[in-house]
Short mmCIF file of C-alpha atoms and ligand atoms in Angstrom, two decimals:
data_model
loop_
_atom_site.label_atom_id
_atom_site.label_comp_id
_atom_site.label_asym_id
_atom_site.label_seq_id
_atom_site.Cartn_x
_atom_site.Cartn_y
_atom_site.Cartn_z
CA MET A 1 95.52 85.51 115.78
CA THR A 2 99.09 84.20 116.11
CA GLN A 3 100.25 84.71 119.73
CA TYR A 4 102.77 83.75 122.50
CA VAL A 5 101.19 82.73 125.79
CA ILE A 6 103.52 83.38 128.92
CA ASN A 7 103.06 82.53 132.54
CA GLY A 8 105.43 84.91 134.25
CA ARG A 9 107.65 85.17 137.28
CA LYS A 10 109.94 82.30 136.56
CA PRO A 11 113.67 83.43 136.90
CA LEU A 12 115.62 82.32 133.69
CA SER A 13 118.66 80.46 134.00
CA GLY A 14 121.20 78.49 131.67
CA LYS A 15 122.87 79.03 128.42
CA VAL A 16 121.54 80.56 125.11
CA ARG A 17 123.51 81.26 121.74
CA VAL A 18 123.14 84.34 119.50
CA GLY A 19 122.98 83.88 115.96
CA GLY A 20 123.84 86.02 112.97
CA ALA A 21 122.62 89.58 113.02
CA LYS A 22 119.32 90.41 110.93
CA ASN A 23 120.75 93.83 110.11
CA ALA A 24 124.26 92.48 108.81
CA ILE A 25 122.49 89.82 106.75
CA LEU A 26 119.96 91.94 105.11
CA PRO A 27 122.80 94.22 103.47
CA ALA A 28 124.95 91.25 102.74
CA LEU A 29 122.14 89.53 100.91
CA ALA A 30 122.00 93.11 98.81
CA ALA A 31 125.81 92.77 98.36
CA VAL A 32 125.50 89.61 96.63
CA LEU A 33 124.54 91.35 93.44
CA LEU A 34 128.13 92.87 93.21
CA THR A 35 129.59 89.55 92.10
CA GLU A 36 128.70 86.61 89.52
CA LYS A 37 130.56 84.03 91.50
CA PRO A 38 129.09 82.00 94.44
CA VAL A 39 128.50 83.21 97.63
CA VAL A 40 127.92 81.16 100.98
CA LEU A 41 126.69 82.95 104.08
CA HIS A 42 126.98 81.01 107.41
CA ASP A 43 124.75 81.22 110.68
CA CYS A 44 121.89 82.76 108.95
CA PRO A 45 118.66 82.66 111.31
CA ARG A 46 115.49 81.77 109.86
CA LEU A 47 113.79 85.28 110.37
CA LEU A 48 110.86 86.51 108.20
CA ASP A 49 112.77 89.37 107.04
CA VAL A 50 115.53 87.06 105.90
CA GLU A 51 113.37 84.68 104.11
CA LYS A 52 111.55 87.48 102.31
CA THR A 53 114.94 89.04 101.25
CA ILE A 54 115.81 85.59 99.76
CA MET A 55 112.70 85.85 97.95
CA ILE A 56 113.82 89.06 96.29
CA LEU A 57 117.06 87.43 95.20
CA LYS A 58 115.27 84.47 93.70
CA THR A 59 112.75 86.78 91.91
CA ILE A 60 115.47 88.43 90.01
CA GLY A 61 117.35 85.40 89.09
CA CYS A 62 119.55 84.36 91.82
CA SER A 63 119.48 80.82 93.09
CA VAL A 64 119.54 80.56 96.84
CA LYS A 65 119.49 77.29 98.69
CA ARG A 66 119.33 77.25 102.44
CA GLU A 67 120.97 74.25 104.27
CA SER A 68 120.40 74.62 107.88
CA ARG A 69 121.82 78.10 109.01
CA ASP A 70 123.88 78.38 105.71
CA LEU A 71 122.76 80.24 102.63
CA ILE A 72 124.36 78.94 99.24
CA ILE A 73 123.78 81.56 96.43
CA ASP A 74 124.49 81.92 92.84
CA PRO A 75 124.11 85.19 91.62
CA SER A 76 125.56 84.62 88.19
CA ASN A 77 122.12 85.02 86.45
CA ILE A 78 120.46 88.32 87.31
CA ASN A 79 117.44 88.63 84.81
CA SER A 80 115.77 91.86 86.16
CA TRP A 81 116.49 95.22 87.48
CA ILE A 82 113.04 95.48 89.10
CA ILE A 83 112.61 94.98 92.71
CA PRO A 84 109.57 93.14 93.16
CA ASP A 85 106.78 95.40 94.73
CA SER A 86 105.15 92.96 96.97
CA TYR A 87 108.41 92.39 98.98
CA VAL A 88 109.25 95.99 99.10
CA ARG A 89 106.05 96.75 100.82
CA GLU A 90 106.38 94.00 103.27
CA ILE A 91 109.95 95.04 104.34
CA ARG A 92 110.96 98.52 103.64
CA SER A 93 114.67 97.57 104.23
CA SER A 94 114.76 96.09 100.76
CA ILE A 95 115.53 99.80 99.70
CA ILE A 96 119.17 98.35 100.16
CA PHE A 97 118.84 96.69 96.76
CA LEU A 98 119.03 100.15 95.05
CA GLY A 99 122.71 100.47 95.28
CA SER A 100 123.99 97.01 94.39
CA MET A 101 121.20 96.73 91.59
CA LEU A 102 122.52 100.06 90.06
CA ALA A 103 126.14 98.52 90.46
CA ARG A 104 125.20 95.35 88.91
CA MET A 105 122.62 96.26 86.07
CA GLY A 106 123.11 100.21 85.68
CA ARG A 107 119.48 100.62 86.34
CA ALA A 108 116.97 99.88 89.02
CA GLN A 109 113.25 99.96 89.72
CA ILE A 110 111.70 99.93 93.02
CA THR A 111 108.32 101.02 94.60
CA TYR A 112 108.64 103.76 97.08
CA PRO A 113 109.09 101.68 100.35
CA GLY A 114 106.97 104.20 102.60
CA GLY A 115 106.93 104.30 106.24
CA CYS A 116 106.40 101.44 108.77
CA GLU A 117 105.06 101.00 112.27
CA ILE A 118 107.90 102.91 113.84
CA GLY A 119 108.16 106.20 111.73
CA GLN A 120 108.13 107.51 108.21
CA ARG A 121 111.39 106.17 107.32
CA PRO A 122 112.39 108.84 104.68
CA ILE A 123 115.12 107.67 101.96
CA ASP A 124 116.01 111.23 100.90
CA LEU A 125 119.78 110.66 102.19
CA HIS A 126 119.98 107.53 100.10
CA LEU A 127 118.64 109.26 97.04
CA LYS A 128 120.73 112.37 97.61
CA GLY A 129 123.96 110.21 97.71
CA LEU A 130 123.09 108.03 94.90
CA LYS A 131 122.51 111.04 92.73
CA GLN A 132 125.90 112.39 93.69
CA LEU A 133 127.33 109.14 92.05
CA GLY A 134 125.82 110.00 89.05
CA VAL A 135 122.28 108.15 89.27
CA VAL A 136 119.39 109.89 87.69
CA ILE A 137 116.13 109.15 89.51
CA ASP A 138 112.60 109.53 88.12
CA GLU A 139 110.17 109.67 91.19
CA SER A 140 106.77 109.20 89.72
CA ASN A 141 103.77 107.21 90.22
CA GLY A 142 105.09 105.92 93.35
CA TYR A 143 108.05 104.36 91.71
CA LEU A 144 111.83 104.98 91.70
CA LYS A 145 113.21 104.65 88.33
CA CYS A 146 116.96 104.83 88.32
CA GLU A 147 119.57 104.94 85.59
CA ALA A 148 123.14 105.02 86.14
CA SER A 149 125.11 104.52 82.60
CA LYS A 150 128.11 105.40 84.30
CA LEU A 151 128.68 105.58 88.29
CA GLU A 152 131.07 108.21 89.28
CA GLY A 153 132.89 108.17 92.45
CA ALA A 154 132.07 111.38 94.58
CA THR A 155 132.50 112.93 97.93
CA ILE A 156 129.42 112.74 99.91
CA HIS A 157 128.57 114.46 103.27
CA LEU A 158 125.52 112.72 104.84
CA ASP A 159 123.24 115.25 106.61
CA TYR A 160 122.58 112.37 109.38
CA PRO A 161 124.73 109.36 109.86
CA SER A 162 121.94 107.04 108.11
CA VAL A 163 122.67 103.29 108.22
CA GLY A 164 120.83 102.48 105.29
CA ALA A 165 122.03 105.43 103.25
CA THR A 166 125.66 104.71 104.20
CA GLU A 167 125.06 101.16 103.02
CA ASN A 168 123.37 101.96 99.85
CA ILE A 169 126.14 104.37 98.95
CA MET A 170 128.80 102.00 99.88
CA LEU A 171 127.13 99.26 97.50
CA ALA A 172 126.94 101.57 94.65
CA ALA A 173 130.39 102.98 95.11
CA VAL A 174 132.07 99.54 94.66
CA LYS A 175 131.50 99.75 90.96
CA ALA A 176 131.87 103.43 90.47
CA LYS A 177 134.49 105.03 88.62
CA GLY A 178 137.18 106.28 91.01
CA ARG A 179 136.93 106.89 94.81
CA THR A 180 134.03 107.73 96.86
CA VAL A 181 134.33 109.11 100.33
CA ILE A 182 131.43 109.22 102.69
CA TYR A 183 131.65 111.86 105.34
CA ASN A 184 129.33 111.56 108.52
CA ALA A 185 128.77 108.01 107.80
CA ALA A 186 126.86 105.44 110.37
CA LYS A 187 129.28 103.84 112.52
CA GLU A 188 127.31 100.85 113.33
CA PRO A 189 129.12 97.36 113.41
CA GLU A 190 126.79 96.17 110.91
CA ILE A 191 128.52 98.76 108.46
CA VAL A 192 131.95 97.59 109.47
CA ASP A 193 130.62 93.87 108.82
CA LEU A 194 129.46 94.91 105.17
CA GLN A 195 132.79 96.56 104.48
CA ASN A 196 134.44 93.28 105.72
CA PHE A 197 132.12 91.22 103.64
CA ILE A 198 132.74 93.15 100.43
CA ASN A 199 136.33 93.24 100.88
CA ALA A 200 136.33 89.41 101.37
CA MET A 201 135.01 89.20 97.95
CA GLY A 202 137.78 91.61 96.78
CA GLY A 203 136.68 95.04 97.22
CA ASN A 204 138.59 97.85 98.66
CA ILE A 205 136.81 99.99 101.58
CA ARG A 206 138.39 101.34 104.58
CA GLY A 207 137.05 103.41 107.42
CA ALA A 208 133.72 101.73 108.39
CA GLY A 209 133.13 101.97 112.06
CA THR A 210 134.43 105.67 111.75
CA ASN A 211 132.57 108.79 110.42
CA THR A 212 134.57 108.47 107.11
CA VAL A 213 134.28 105.63 104.73
CA VAL A 214 136.44 105.36 101.58
CA ILE A 215 135.45 103.08 98.93
CA GLU A 216 137.76 102.47 95.83
CA GLY A 217 135.73 101.80 92.62
CA GLU A 218 135.64 99.51 89.62
CA ARG A 219 136.33 96.57 91.78
CA LYS A 220 135.63 93.15 90.16
CA LEU A 221 134.49 90.90 92.91
CA ASP A 222 134.97 87.16 93.45
CA GLU A 223 133.34 84.38 95.42
CA VAL A 224 133.26 84.46 99.08
CA GLU A 225 132.56 82.46 102.26
CA TYR A 226 131.43 84.35 105.08
CA THR A 227 129.90 84.48 108.71
CA VAL A 228 128.22 87.69 109.65
CA ILE A 229 128.51 89.19 113.18
CA PRO A 230 126.32 88.10 115.98
CA ASP A 231 122.99 89.89 116.47
CA ARG A 232 123.78 92.49 119.12
CA ILE A 233 119.96 93.34 119.48
CA VAL A 234 119.16 89.62 120.02
CA ALA A 235 121.94 89.46 122.63
CA GLY A 236 120.64 92.76 124.45
CA THR A 237 117.02 91.24 124.46
CA TYR A 238 118.37 88.05 126.13
CA MET A 239 120.15 90.29 128.54
CA VAL A 240 117.28 92.11 129.35
CA ALA A 241 115.27 88.79 129.79
CA ALA A 242 117.66 87.69 132.46
CA ALA A 243 117.60 91.05 134.23
CA ILE A 244 113.79 91.32 134.23
CA THR A 245 113.19 87.81 135.71
CA ALA A 246 116.07 88.16 138.23
CA GLY A 247 117.62 85.40 136.39
CA ASP A 248 121.23 84.10 135.85
CA VAL A 249 121.96 83.74 132.01
CA PHE A 250 125.26 82.97 129.97
CA ILE A 251 124.78 84.22 126.48
CA GLU A 252 127.01 82.67 124.02
CA ASN A 253 128.48 84.18 120.79
CA VAL A 254 128.55 87.85 121.21
CA ILE A 255 131.05 90.57 120.40
CA PRO A 256 131.26 92.58 123.93
CA GLU A 257 132.27 95.61 122.30
CA HIS A 258 128.94 96.03 120.23
CA LEU A 259 127.18 95.69 123.56
CA GLN A 260 128.91 98.32 125.83
CA ALA A 261 126.09 100.63 125.86
CA ILE A 262 123.63 97.86 126.99
CA ILE A 263 126.25 96.47 129.44
CA TYR A 264 126.72 99.84 130.94
CA LYS A 265 123.05 100.73 131.29
CA LEU A 266 122.19 97.04 132.62
CA ARG A 267 124.90 97.77 135.45
CA GLU A 268 123.66 101.20 136.13
CA ALA A 269 120.15 99.68 136.83
CA GLY A 270 122.23 97.23 139.41
CA CYS A 271 122.68 94.04 137.23
CA ILE A 272 125.88 91.85 137.52
CA VAL A 273 127.24 91.58 134.01
CA GLU A 274 130.20 89.56 133.37
CA VAL A 275 132.28 89.33 129.97
CA HIS A 276 133.80 86.05 129.50
CA GLY A 277 135.68 86.17 126.10
CA LEU A 278 132.79 86.17 123.44
CA ASN A 279 130.06 85.54 125.84
CA VAL A 280 128.37 87.56 128.58
CA ARG A 281 126.73 86.70 131.80
CA VAL A 282 123.84 88.70 133.20
CA LYS A 283 122.42 88.12 136.80
CA GLY A 284 119.35 90.26 137.50
CA LYS A 285 117.26 91.43 140.61
CA TYR A 286 113.65 91.56 141.09
CA ARG A 287 113.69 95.06 142.04
CA LEU A 288 116.60 96.94 140.08
CA ARG A 289 117.36 100.45 140.35
CA ALA A 290 115.67 103.13 137.92
CA VAL A 291 118.13 104.56 135.59
CA GLU A 292 118.04 108.47 135.64
CA HIS A 293 118.40 109.07 131.82
CA THR A 294 118.79 106.62 128.92
CA LYS A 295 118.84 108.50 125.54
CA THR A 296 118.89 106.45 122.20
CA LEU A 297 121.62 107.64 119.90
CA PRO A 298 123.55 106.53 116.81
CA TYR A 299 126.14 103.79 117.56
CA PRO A 300 128.09 103.73 119.94
CA GLY A 301 125.29 105.39 121.86
CA PHE A 302 122.51 103.33 123.37
CA PRO A 303 120.63 101.52 120.50
CA THR A 304 117.09 102.63 119.53
CA ASP A 305 116.44 98.89 118.82
CA MET A 306 116.81 98.27 122.64
CA GLN A 307 114.77 101.12 123.84
CA ALA A 308 111.48 99.21 124.21
CA GLN A 309 113.08 96.24 125.90
CA PHE A 310 114.62 98.37 128.32
CA THR A 311 111.36 100.46 129.01
CA SER A 312 109.86 97.00 130.02
CA LEU A 313 112.91 96.59 132.46
CA LEU A 314 112.62 100.13 134.08
CA SER A 315 108.89 99.67 134.33
CA VAL A 316 109.49 97.37 137.49
CA ALA A 317 112.72 99.10 138.76
CA ARG A 318 112.61 101.06 142.00
CA GLY A 319 112.25 104.69 141.32
CA THR A 320 111.76 106.90 138.10
CA SER A 321 113.59 106.47 134.98
CA ILE A 322 113.69 108.79 131.78
CA ILE A 323 114.12 107.51 128.32
CA SER A 324 114.48 109.79 125.24
CA GLU A 325 113.98 108.42 121.80
CA THR A 326 116.01 110.29 119.37
CA ILE A 327 116.12 108.10 116.40
CA PHE A 328 112.55 107.26 115.45
CA GLU A 329 109.36 109.43 115.74
CA ASN A 330 106.87 106.68 116.68
CA ARG A 331 108.63 104.18 118.74
CA TYR A 332 106.62 104.04 122.09
CA ARG A 333 103.69 102.00 120.79
CA HIS A 334 104.57 99.30 123.37
CA VAL A 335 103.85 101.78 126.10
CA PRO A 336 100.13 101.68 126.21
CA GLU A 337 100.28 98.01 126.19
CA LEU A 338 102.77 97.88 129.28
CA VAL A 339 100.39 100.30 131.08
CA ARG A 340 97.46 97.83 130.47
CA MET A 341 99.78 95.62 132.35
CA GLY A 342 100.00 97.79 135.25
CA ALA A 343 103.29 99.87 134.26
CA ASN A 344 103.14 103.53 135.29
CA ILE A 345 104.59 105.13 132.20
CA ARG A 346 103.89 108.48 130.60
CA VAL A 347 105.06 109.54 127.18
CA ASP A 348 105.61 113.21 126.32
CA GLY A 349 106.71 113.71 122.94
CA GLN A 350 109.92 111.80 122.45
CA THR A 351 110.36 111.19 126.12
CA ALA A 352 108.97 108.52 128.27
CA ILE A 353 108.79 109.06 132.02
CA ILE A 354 108.70 105.69 133.89
CA HIS A 355 107.47 105.61 137.54
CA GLY A 356 108.81 101.74 138.48
CA VAL A 357 106.13 99.51 139.84
CA ARG A 358 106.52 96.46 141.99
CA SER A 359 104.96 94.05 139.78
CA LEU A 360 103.09 93.89 136.31
CA LYS A 361 99.95 91.91 135.93
CA GLY A 362 99.56 89.61 132.88
CA THR A 363 96.75 90.23 130.51
CA ARG A 364 96.10 90.14 126.58
CA VAL A 365 98.49 92.61 124.80
CA THR A 366 99.13 93.42 121.11
CA ALA A 367 102.66 93.78 119.56
CA LYS A 368 102.61 96.78 117.25
CA ASP A 369 106.24 96.48 115.81
CA LEU A 370 109.31 94.17 116.17
CA ARG A 371 111.07 95.42 119.19
CA GLY A 372 108.04 96.62 121.00
CA GLY A 373 106.64 93.13 120.56
CA ALA A 374 109.96 91.71 122.14
CA ALA A 375 109.35 94.35 124.87
CA LEU A 376 105.93 92.83 125.66
CA VAL A 377 107.17 89.18 125.83
CA LEU A 378 109.93 90.48 128.48
CA ALA A 379 107.15 92.03 130.40
CA GLY A 380 105.22 88.95 130.33
CA LEU A 381 108.15 86.97 131.57
CA ARG A 382 108.14 89.19 134.71
CA ALA A 383 104.24 89.69 135.18
CA GLU A 384 102.08 87.66 137.74
CA GLY A 385 99.75 85.33 135.88
CA GLN A 386 99.18 84.92 132.06
CA THR A 387 100.25 87.34 129.31
CA ILE A 388 99.15 86.71 125.83
CA VAL A 389 101.01 88.62 123.17
CA GLU A 390 99.33 88.86 119.92
CA ASN A 391 100.84 89.74 116.56
CA LYS A 392 103.79 87.57 117.09
CA SER A 393 104.55 87.61 113.52
CA TYR A 394 105.99 91.19 114.15
CA ILE A 395 108.46 89.53 116.72
CA GLU A 396 109.23 86.71 114.19
CA ARG A 397 110.68 89.36 111.91
CA GLY A 398 113.90 89.65 114.01
CA TYR A 399 113.86 86.66 116.37
CA GLU A 400 114.24 83.07 115.51
CA ASN A 401 112.39 80.65 117.83
CA LEU A 402 112.12 83.19 120.64
CA GLU A 403 109.75 80.88 122.47
CA GLY A 404 112.33 77.93 122.19
CA ALA A 405 114.97 80.21 123.63
CA LEU A 406 113.37 81.39 126.40
CA SER A 407 111.84 78.00 127.29
CA SER A 408 115.44 76.66 127.28
CA LEU A 409 116.00 78.89 130.09
CA GLY A 410 113.02 78.08 132.27
CA ALA A 411 110.38 80.45 130.82
CA ASP A 412 106.92 79.28 130.63
CA ILE A 413 106.11 80.44 127.13
CA VAL A 414 104.48 78.87 124.16
CA LYS A 415 103.56 79.95 120.61
CA LEU A 416 100.03 79.56 119.34
CA SER A 417 99.85 79.97 115.55
C1 EPZ B 501 118.68 100.59 110.49
O1 EPZ B 501 117.47 101.15 109.83
C2 EPZ B 501 118.12 99.16 111.12
N1 EPZ B 501 117.52 98.51 109.97
C3 EPZ B 501 116.99 99.51 112.16
O2 EPZ B 501 116.63 98.23 112.75
C4 EPZ B 501 117.84 100.45 113.13
O3 EPZ B 501 116.87 100.79 114.12
C5 EPZ B 501 118.25 101.69 112.47
O4 EPZ B 501 119.17 101.39 111.46
C6 EPZ B 501 118.91 102.68 113.29
O5 EPZ B 501 119.98 102.12 114.02
C7 EPZ B 501 118.31 97.59 109.18
O6 EPZ B 501 119.47 97.82 109.35
C8 EPZ B 501 117.61 96.79 108.26
P1 EPZ B 501 118.61 105.16 109.53
P2 EPZ B 501 117.65 102.47 108.73
O7 EPZ B 501 118.63 105.21 108.18
O8 EPZ B 501 118.70 102.27 107.86
C9 EPZ B 501 116.46 109.09 109.19
C10 EPZ B 501 115.17 96.75 113.79
O9 EPZ B 501 114.54 96.69 114.64
N2 EPZ B 501 116.52 108.97 108.01
O10 EPZ B 501 119.84 105.15 110.31
O11 EPZ B 501 116.25 102.52 108.20
C11 EPZ B 501 115.22 108.15 109.85
O12 EPZ B 501 113.99 108.53 109.47
C12 EPZ B 501 115.18 97.87 112.71
O13 EPZ B 501 116.03 95.82 113.36
C13 EPZ B 501 116.35 110.28 107.12
O14 EPZ B 501 115.83 111.12 107.62
O15 EPZ B 501 117.86 103.64 109.98
C14 EPZ B 501 115.41 107.93 111.21
O16 EPZ B 501 114.93 108.85 112.11
C15 EPZ B 501 114.30 99.08 113.06
N3 EPZ B 501 116.56 110.08 105.78
C16 EPZ B 501 117.10 108.01 111.21
O17 EPZ B 501 117.40 108.78 110.06
C17 EPZ B 501 117.03 109.00 105.21
O18 EPZ B 501 117.30 108.91 103.86
C18 EPZ B 501 117.70 106.66 111.18
O19 EPZ B 501 117.55 105.94 110.39
C19 EPZ B 501 117.31 107.82 105.92
C20 EPZ B 501 117.09 107.94 107.33
#
């Protein structure tokens, strides 16, 4: 069983750098299909989800070379419109290839991505938007067979500001005839980054970051060299690591604006958080204050991808905190594991009631998903004694060398494969 072994109660201190954002790199890798010219992406961490998405590109004909943290991609020779089943089953975010494959090949086939550990993960909004662009979709035998002899720009209103649906529609609309307008679009920084990446190739998209995105179609895209935005969730995870260990950590290469909700909540809990240009310094305390209510919301609200990490932090705060998870229906799977470490948390539907305890006890726990796993590592950093976090491969989907980064800050953590 692959695991992290942590001996807790060591305050973290020092500097750590944040790399490119997983959730910006994945749509950028899909957007590569929109051009036949070379693409270079800088600062791409080695993450399981990134490596698997690279395999999708290779399988359909792209050449992809990794030189340290740079990806050099030649998308000139796409020889298939079928997104390989095995990778779709492993990472459901490969649904993002639908829009760009349709734009490139006029057709696409993908197995239904299905749900994952944190929820059903429906794609109805993706399909509804693509159909409005003229895509004909045959949903049978567990496959989506899509034809788009002619993509036509459209005015699309999303019933929910879905990140993936916004991205998929943007990607297809780049090659559609005429203008596409997406109302109630997702406003996440990763949407803005996708707009900037496509525009750097010669696209013409505006409005990303607001709830209305406008895409001018029939664009011929050129070559590009691009660096995606830093990973705001990895940054937030390091910030909580500093807070929960009563440490003092300087986190380099962040965009503070992307971290506002996290900074605000950490300050509300009693942390000192200083912004220094494109870096942030976090000083924690052993007994932080409870935070009355934290509600996960679409950006710029408190990010659902930080809920588990924040639950770990509040489990050792002084007082009672309430967390409401409004984005995914099954995102408290870390809670029973935290309770086994001595946390006092009760989940009632989409709400977690957290009565802070003075300390956690190290024990063997199991990661059930990516961010929940990271939350267990954070709890282990605080706990007395040894914590073993099993199923570390979940965590490696979104964190590059987490044990190395935390060790460099003074944590006693090793990875056993
Ligand atoms: C992206 O997922 C991120 N993944 C997630 O990060 C993140 O949690 C999520 O956005 C919300 O910020 C990537 O970018 C690869 P959504 P996505 O579509 O696009 C419902 C991580 O840990 N919905 O905004 O799948 C859906 O069920 C991952 O890095 C529909 O109902 O998120 C959910 O309740 C986890 N129909 C809500 O919208 C649809 O067609 C948000 O989903 C699509 C979504």
